[in-house]
mmCIF file with all atom_site columns, C-alpha atoms and ligand atoms in Angstrom:
data_model
loop_
_atom_site.group_PDB
_atom_site.id
_atom_site.type_symbol
_atom_site.label_atom_id
_atom_site.label_alt_id
_atom_site.label_comp_id
_atom_site.label_asym_id
_atom_site.label_entity_id
_atom_site.label_seq_id
_atom_site.pdbx_PDB_ins_code
_atom_site.Cartn_x
_atom_site.Cartn_y
_atom_site.Cartn_z
_atom_site.occupancy
_atom_site.B_iso_or_equiv
_atom_site.pdbx_formal_charge
_atom_site.auth_seq_id
_atom_site.auth_comp_id
_atom_site.auth_asym_id
_atom_site.auth_atom_id
_atom_site.pdbx_PDB_model_num
ATOM   1   C  CA  . MET A 1 1   ? 0.167   0.118  -0.069 1.00 86.00 ? 85  MET A CA  1
ATOM   2   C  CA  . THR A 1 2   ? 1.184   3.485  -0.918 1.00 94.00 ? 86  THR A CA  1
ATOM   3   C  CA  . SER A 1 3   ? 1.632   6.310  1.832  1.00 95.00 ? 87  SER A CA  1
ATOM   4   C  CA  . LYS A 1 4   ? -1.252  7.960  0.204  1.00 96.00 ? 88  LYS A CA  1
ATOM   5   C  CA  . THR A 1 5   ? -3.721  4.868  0.371  1.00 97.00 ? 89  THR A CA  1
ATOM   6   C  CA  . ILE A 1 6   ? -2.938  4.392  4.023  1.00 97.00 ? 90  ILE A CA  1
ATOM   7   C  CA  . HIS A 1 7   ? -3.559  8.116  4.994  1.00 98.00 ? 91  HIS A CA  1
ATOM   8   C  CA  . LEU A 1 8   ? -6.929  8.260  2.804  1.00 97.00 ? 92  LEU A CA  1
ATOM   9   C  CA  . ALA A 1 9   ? -8.059  4.921  4.761  1.00 97.00 ? 93  ALA A CA  1
ATOM   10  C  CA  . LEU A 1 10  ? -7.254  6.665  7.964  1.00 98.00 ? 94  LEU A CA  1
ATOM   11  C  CA  . TYR A 1 11  ? -9.045  10.106 6.951  1.00 98.00 ? 95  TYR A CA  1
ATOM   12  C  CA  . GLU A 1 12  ? -12.201 7.980  5.724  1.00 98.00 ? 96  GLU A CA  1
ATOM   13  C  CA  . GLN A 1 13  ? -12.811 6.727  9.232  1.00 97.00 ? 97  GLN A CA  1
ATOM   14  C  CA  . ILE A 1 14  ? -13.120 10.281 10.702 1.00 98.00 ? 98  ILE A CA  1
ATOM   15  C  CA  . PRO A 1 15  ? -16.700 11.865 10.284 1.00 97.00 ? 99  PRO A CA  1
ATOM   16  C  CA  . ARG A 1 16  ? -17.052 15.072 8.824  1.00 95.00 ? 100 ARG A CA  1
ATOM   17  C  CA  . PHE A 1 17  ? -18.864 18.101 9.951  1.00 95.00 ? 101 PHE A CA  1
ATOM   18  C  CA  . GLU A 1 18  ? -19.050 21.697 9.136  1.00 93.00 ? 102 GLU A CA  1
ATOM   19  C  CA  . CYS A 1 19  ? -16.885 24.331 11.194 1.00 91.00 ? 103 CYS A CA  1
ATOM   20  C  CA  . ILE A 1 20  ? -18.150 27.725 11.894 1.00 91.00 ? 104 ILE A CA  1
ATOM   21  C  CA  . GLU A 1 21  ? -17.114 29.829 8.980  1.00 87.00 ? 105 GLU A CA  1
ATOM   22  C  CA  . GLY A 1 22  ? -13.734 31.541 9.528  1.00 85.00 ? 106 GLY A CA  1
ATOM   23  C  CA  . CYS A 1 23  ? -13.219 29.806 12.878 1.00 87.00 ? 107 CYS A CA  1
ATOM   24  C  CA  . SER A 1 24  ? -9.675  28.737 13.932 1.00 84.00 ? 108 SER A CA  1
ATOM   25  C  CA  . ASP A 1 25  ? -10.003 28.384 17.621 1.00 89.00 ? 109 ASP A CA  1
ATOM   26  C  CA  . CYS A 1 26  ? -8.635  24.713 17.638 1.00 91.00 ? 110 CYS A CA  1
ATOM   27  C  CA  . CYS A 1 27  ? -5.578  25.531 15.319 1.00 91.00 ? 111 CYS A CA  1
ATOM   28  C  CA  . GLY A 1 28  ? -2.534  25.169 17.197 1.00 88.00 ? 112 GLY A CA  1
ATOM   29  C  CA  . PRO A 1 29  ? 0.649   23.318 16.090 1.00 87.00 ? 113 PRO A CA  1
ATOM   30  C  CA  . VAL A 1 30  ? 0.232   19.693 14.702 1.00 92.00 ? 114 VAL A CA  1
ATOM   31  C  CA  . PRO A 1 31  ? 2.252   17.117 13.371 1.00 94.00 ? 115 PRO A CA  1
ATOM   32  C  CA  . TRP A 1 32  ? 2.471   16.762 9.494  1.00 95.00 ? 116 TRP A CA  1
ATOM   33  C  CA  . SER A 1 33  ? 3.706   13.472 7.935  1.00 96.00 ? 117 SER A CA  1
ATOM   34  C  CA  . ASP A 1 34  ? 5.899   13.547 4.635  1.00 95.00 ? 118 ASP A CA  1
ATOM   35  C  CA  . TYR A 1 35  ? 2.841   12.474 2.581  1.00 97.00 ? 119 TYR A CA  1
ATOM   36  C  CA  . GLU A 1 36  ? 0.646   15.300 4.095  1.00 97.00 ? 120 GLU A CA  1
ATOM   37  C  CA  . LEU A 1 37  ? 3.121   17.982 3.309  1.00 96.00 ? 121 LEU A CA  1
ATOM   38  C  CA  . GLU A 1 38  ? 3.460   16.723 -0.191 1.00 96.00 ? 122 GLU A CA  1
ATOM   39  C  CA  . ALA A 1 39  ? -0.225  16.663 -0.591 1.00 95.00 ? 123 ALA A CA  1
ATOM   40  C  CA  . ALA A 1 40  ? -0.475  20.227 0.481  1.00 94.00 ? 124 ALA A CA  1
ATOM   41  C  CA  . GLY A 1 41  ? 2.297   20.997 -1.859 1.00 93.00 ? 125 GLY A CA  1
ATOM   42  C  CA  . LEU A 1 42  ? 4.499   22.168 1.204  1.00 92.00 ? 126 LEU A CA  1
ATOM   43  C  CA  . ASN A 1 43  ? 8.048   21.752 1.816  1.00 92.00 ? 127 ASN A CA  1
ATOM   44  C  CA  . ARG A 1 44  ? 7.935   22.439 5.702  1.00 90.00 ? 128 ARG A CA  1
ATOM   45  C  CA  . ALA A 1 45  ? 5.332   22.165 8.200  1.00 89.00 ? 129 ALA A CA  1
ATOM   46  C  CA  . PRO A 1 46  ? 3.592   25.548 9.235  1.00 87.00 ? 130 PRO A CA  1
ATOM   47  C  CA  . THR A 1 47  ? 4.846   27.456 11.964 1.00 85.00 ? 131 THR A CA  1
ATOM   48  C  CA  . GLU A 1 48  ? 2.880   28.902 15.093 1.00 83.00 ? 132 GLU A CA  1
ATOM   49  C  CA  . ARG A 1 49  ? 2.263   32.402 14.955 1.00 84.00 ? 133 ARG A CA  1
ATOM   50  C  CA  . GLU A 1 50  ? 2.794   34.866 17.809 1.00 83.00 ? 134 GLU A CA  1
ATOM   51  C  CA  . ASP A 1 51  ? -0.685  34.299 18.905 1.00 81.00 ? 135 ASP A CA  1
ATOM   52  C  CA  . GLN A 1 52  ? 0.000   30.220 18.974 1.00 81.00 ? 136 GLN A CA  1
ATOM   53  C  CA  . VAL A 1 53  ? -2.351  29.761 16.182 1.00 85.00 ? 137 VAL A CA  1
ATOM   54  C  CA  . CYS A 1 54  ? -1.039  27.807 13.078 1.00 90.00 ? 138 CYS A CA  1
ATOM   55  C  CA  . GLU A 1 55  ? -0.006  30.129 10.296 1.00 89.00 ? 139 GLU A CA  1
ATOM   56  C  CA  . PHE A 1 56  ? -2.408  28.519 7.672  1.00 90.00 ? 140 PHE A CA  1
ATOM   57  C  CA  . SER A 1 57  ? -5.358  29.804 9.669  1.00 90.00 ? 141 SER A CA  1
ATOM   58  C  CA  . VAL A 1 58  ? -6.442  32.769 7.616  1.00 87.00 ? 142 VAL A CA  1
ATOM   59  C  CA  . LYS A 1 59  ? -9.662  35.028 7.644  1.00 82.00 ? 143 LYS A CA  1
ATOM   60  C  CA  . GLY A 1 60  ? -12.129 32.495 6.417  1.00 72.00 ? 144 GLY A CA  1
ATOM   61  C  CA  . GLY A 1 61  ? -10.618 29.171 7.602  1.00 84.00 ? 145 GLY A CA  1
ATOM   62  C  CA  . CYS A 1 62  ? -7.856  27.090 6.875  1.00 89.00 ? 146 CYS A CA  1
ATOM   63  C  CA  . ALA A 1 63  ? -5.770  27.892 3.772  1.00 89.00 ? 147 ALA A CA  1
ATOM   64  C  CA  . VAL A 1 64  ? -5.057  24.043 3.160  1.00 90.00 ? 148 VAL A CA  1
ATOM   65  C  CA  . TYR A 1 65  ? -8.512  22.671 4.384  1.00 89.00 ? 149 TYR A CA  1
ATOM   66  C  CA  . HIS A 1 66  ? -8.632  19.999 1.771  1.00 90.00 ? 150 HIS A CA  1
ATOM   67  C  CA  . ALA A 1 67  ? -5.204  18.814 2.494  1.00 95.00 ? 151 ALA A CA  1
ATOM   68  C  CA  . ARG A 1 68  ? -5.406  19.344 6.307  1.00 94.00 ? 152 ARG A CA  1
ATOM   69  C  CA  . PRO A 1 69  ? -3.295  16.530 8.261  1.00 97.00 ? 153 PRO A CA  1
ATOM   70  C  CA  . LEU A 1 70  ? -5.038  13.845 10.430 1.00 97.00 ? 154 LEU A CA  1
ATOM   71  C  CA  . MET A 1 71  ? -4.781  15.702 13.829 1.00 96.00 ? 155 MET A CA  1
ATOM   72  C  CA  . CYS A 1 72  ? -6.746  18.638 12.306 1.00 96.00 ? 156 CYS A CA  1
ATOM   73  C  CA  . ARG A 1 73  ? -9.332  16.289 10.937 1.00 97.00 ? 157 ARG A CA  1
ATOM   74  C  CA  . LEU A 1 74  ? -9.774  14.541 14.351 1.00 97.00 ? 158 LEU A CA  1
ATOM   75  C  CA  . TYR A 1 75  ? -10.502 17.778 16.128 1.00 96.00 ? 159 TYR A CA  1
ATOM   76  C  CA  . GLY A 1 76  ? -14.041 18.261 16.961 1.00 97.00 ? 160 GLY A CA  1
ATOM   77  C  CA  . ALA A 1 77  ? -14.899 14.686 15.725 1.00 98.00 ? 161 ALA A CA  1
ATOM   78  C  CA  . VAL A 1 78  ? -13.702 12.651 18.630 1.00 98.00 ? 162 VAL A CA  1
ATOM   79  C  CA  . ASP A 1 79  ? -15.419 12.203 21.876 1.00 96.00 ? 163 ASP A CA  1
ATOM   80  C  CA  . ASP A 1 80  ? -12.754 13.539 24.112 1.00 95.00 ? 164 ASP A CA  1
ATOM   81  C  CA  . LEU A 1 81  ? -11.759 16.253 21.523 1.00 96.00 ? 165 LEU A CA  1
ATOM   82  C  CA  . ARG A 1 82  ? -15.072 18.068 21.346 1.00 97.00 ? 166 ARG A CA  1
ATOM   83  C  CA  . CYS A 1 83  ? -15.405 21.567 19.706 1.00 97.00 ? 167 CYS A CA  1
ATOM   84  C  CA  . PRO A 1 84  ? -15.846 24.320 22.243 1.00 96.00 ? 168 PRO A CA  1
ATOM   85  C  CA  . HIS A 1 85  ? -18.609 25.550 20.141 1.00 96.00 ? 169 HIS A CA  1
ATOM   86  C  CA  . GLY A 1 86  ? -20.520 22.555 19.963 1.00 96.00 ? 170 GLY A CA  1
ATOM   87  C  CA  . ARG A 1 87  ? -19.768 21.681 16.297 1.00 97.00 ? 171 ARG A CA  1
ATOM   88  C  CA  . GLY A 1 88  ? -19.179 18.259 15.327 1.00 97.00 ? 172 GLY A CA  1
ATOM   89  C  CA  . PRO A 1 89  ? -20.805 15.197 13.515 1.00 97.00 ? 173 PRO A CA  1
ATOM   90  C  CA  . LEU A 1 90  ? -24.045 13.505 14.509 1.00 96.00 ? 174 LEU A CA  1
ATOM   91  C  CA  . GLN A 1 91  ? -22.046 10.504 15.614 1.00 97.00 ? 175 GLN A CA  1
ATOM   92  C  CA  . LEU A 1 92  ? -18.691 11.240 17.298 1.00 98.00 ? 176 LEU A CA  1
ATOM   93  C  CA  . LEU A 1 93  ? -15.737 8.916  16.968 1.00 98.00 ? 177 LEU A CA  1
ATOM   94  C  CA  . SER A 1 94  ? -15.192 7.183  20.282 1.00 98.00 ? 178 SER A CA  1
ATOM   95  C  CA  . SER A 1 95  ? -11.682 7.985  22.062 1.00 97.00 ? 179 SER A CA  1
ATOM   96  C  CA  . GLU A 1 96  ? -10.694 4.366  21.560 1.00 98.00 ? 180 GLU A CA  1
ATOM   97  C  CA  . ARG A 1 97  ? -11.290 4.276  17.787 1.00 98.00 ? 181 ARG A CA  1
ATOM   98  C  CA  . ALA A 1 98  ? -9.377  7.704  17.551 1.00 98.00 ? 182 ALA A CA  1
ATOM   99  C  CA  . HIS A 1 99  ? -6.707  6.531  19.571 1.00 97.00 ? 183 HIS A CA  1
ATOM   100 C  CA  . ASP A 1 100 ? -6.280  3.591  17.295 1.00 98.00 ? 184 ASP A CA  1
ATOM   101 C  CA  . LEU A 1 101 ? -6.129  5.746  14.147 1.00 98.00 ? 185 LEU A CA  1
ATOM   102 C  CA  . VAL A 1 102 ? -3.492  7.866  15.792 1.00 97.00 ? 186 VAL A CA  1
ATOM   103 C  CA  . ARG A 1 103 ? -1.559  4.611  16.701 1.00 97.00 ? 187 ARG A CA  1
ATOM   104 C  CA  . ARG A 1 104 ? -1.542  3.532  13.076 1.00 97.00 ? 188 ARG A CA  1
ATOM   105 C  CA  . TYR A 1 105 ? -0.731  7.075  11.886 1.00 97.00 ? 189 TYR A CA  1
ATOM   106 C  CA  . LYS A 1 106 ? 2.359   7.144  14.190 1.00 96.00 ? 190 LYS A CA  1
ATOM   107 C  CA  . LEU A 1 107 ? 3.133   3.518  13.216 1.00 96.00 ? 191 LEU A CA  1
ATOM   108 C  CA  . HIS A 1 108 ? 3.293   4.324  9.460  1.00 94.00 ? 192 HIS A CA  1
ATOM   109 C  CA  . THR A 1 109 ? 4.808   7.893  9.604  1.00 94.00 ? 193 THR A CA  1
ATOM   110 C  CA  . GLY A 1 110 ? 7.132   7.567  12.521 1.00 88.00 ? 194 GLY A CA  1
ATOM   111 C  CA  . LEU A 1 111 ? 5.765   10.743 13.886 1.00 84.00 ? 195 LEU A CA  1
ATOM   112 C  CA  . MET A 1 112 ? 4.991   12.034 17.512 1.00 67.00 ? 196 MET A CA  1
HETATM 113 S  S1  . SF4 B 2 .   ? -13.887 22.388 15.353 1.00 64.52 ? 277 SF4 B S1  1
HETATM 114 FE FE1 . SF4 B 2 .   ? -14.948 24.114 16.402 1.00 64.52 ? 277 SF4 B FE1 1
HETATM 115 S  S2  . SF4 B 2 .   ? -13.094 25.306 17.304 1.00 64.52 ? 277 SF4 B S2  1
HETATM 116 FE FE2 . SF4 B 2 .   ? -12.004 24.113 15.545 1.00 64.52 ? 277 SF4 B FE2 1
HETATM 117 S  S3  . SF4 B 2 .   ? -12.172 25.230 13.989 1.00 64.52 ? 277 SF4 B S3  1
HETATM 118 FE FE3 . SF4 B 2 .   ? -14.294 24.013 13.831 1.00 64.52 ? 277 SF4 B FE3 1
HETATM 119 S  S4  . SF4 B 2 .   ? -15.772 25.320 14.695 1.00 64.52 ? 277 SF4 B S4  1
HETATM 120 FE FE4 . SF4 B 2 .   ? -13.700 26.100 15.327 1.00 64.52 ? 277 SF4 B FE4 1
HETATM 121 S  S1  . SF4 B 2 .   ? -3.587  23.101 8.857  1.00 64.52 ? 278 SF4 B S1  1
HETATM 122 FE FE1 . SF4 B 2 .   ? -5.713  24.286 9.046  1.00 64.52 ? 278 SF4 B FE1 1
HETATM 123 S  S2  . SF4 B 2 .   ? -7.047  23.279 10.146 1.00 64.52 ? 278 SF4 B S2  1
HETATM 124 FE FE2 . SF4 B 2 .   ? -4.848  22.417 10.597 1.00 64.52 ? 278 SF4 B FE2 1
HETATM 125 S  S3  . SF4 B 2 .   ? -4.197  23.750 12.416 1.00 64.52 ? 278 SF4 B S3  1
HETATM 126 FE FE3 . SF4 B 2 .   ? -3.402  24.656 10.604 1.00 64.52 ? 278 SF4 B FE3 1
HETATM 127 S  S4  . SF4 B 2 .   ? -5.273  26.117 9.971  1.00 64.52 ? 278 SF4 B S4  1
HETATM 128 FE FE4 . SF4 B 2 .   ? -5.925  24.613 11.531 1.00 64.52 ? 278 SF4 B FE4 1
#
């Protein structure tokens, strides 16, 4: 399996939901795998701004939303990573399933 296939298979298991337009209240530093950097067309991970927000958080939302990494996809979608504004999917992912996804992500990427 390619790195792309593995990442997409992990992403697919994370329920999707709509964020508040322009919100970046959960956008701090997150790990990026080599595949995720390449998929977003980046040669380095974004840095944290002085306000401790990810540099890709721009007015109107995430500048790389469709290529955001696994940890960004998990926030708000997991039982113990709930959105402070009450957004989230109808069915949150259990913390056990989320931890399993992160374990597999770490195993594949060698990150964290
Ligand atoms: S999950 Fe919640 S806090 Fe994070 S960007 Fe979406 S709406 Fe904002
Ligand atoms: S990559 Fe996008 S979603 Fe992830 S922390 Fe940065 S601005 Fe937020």
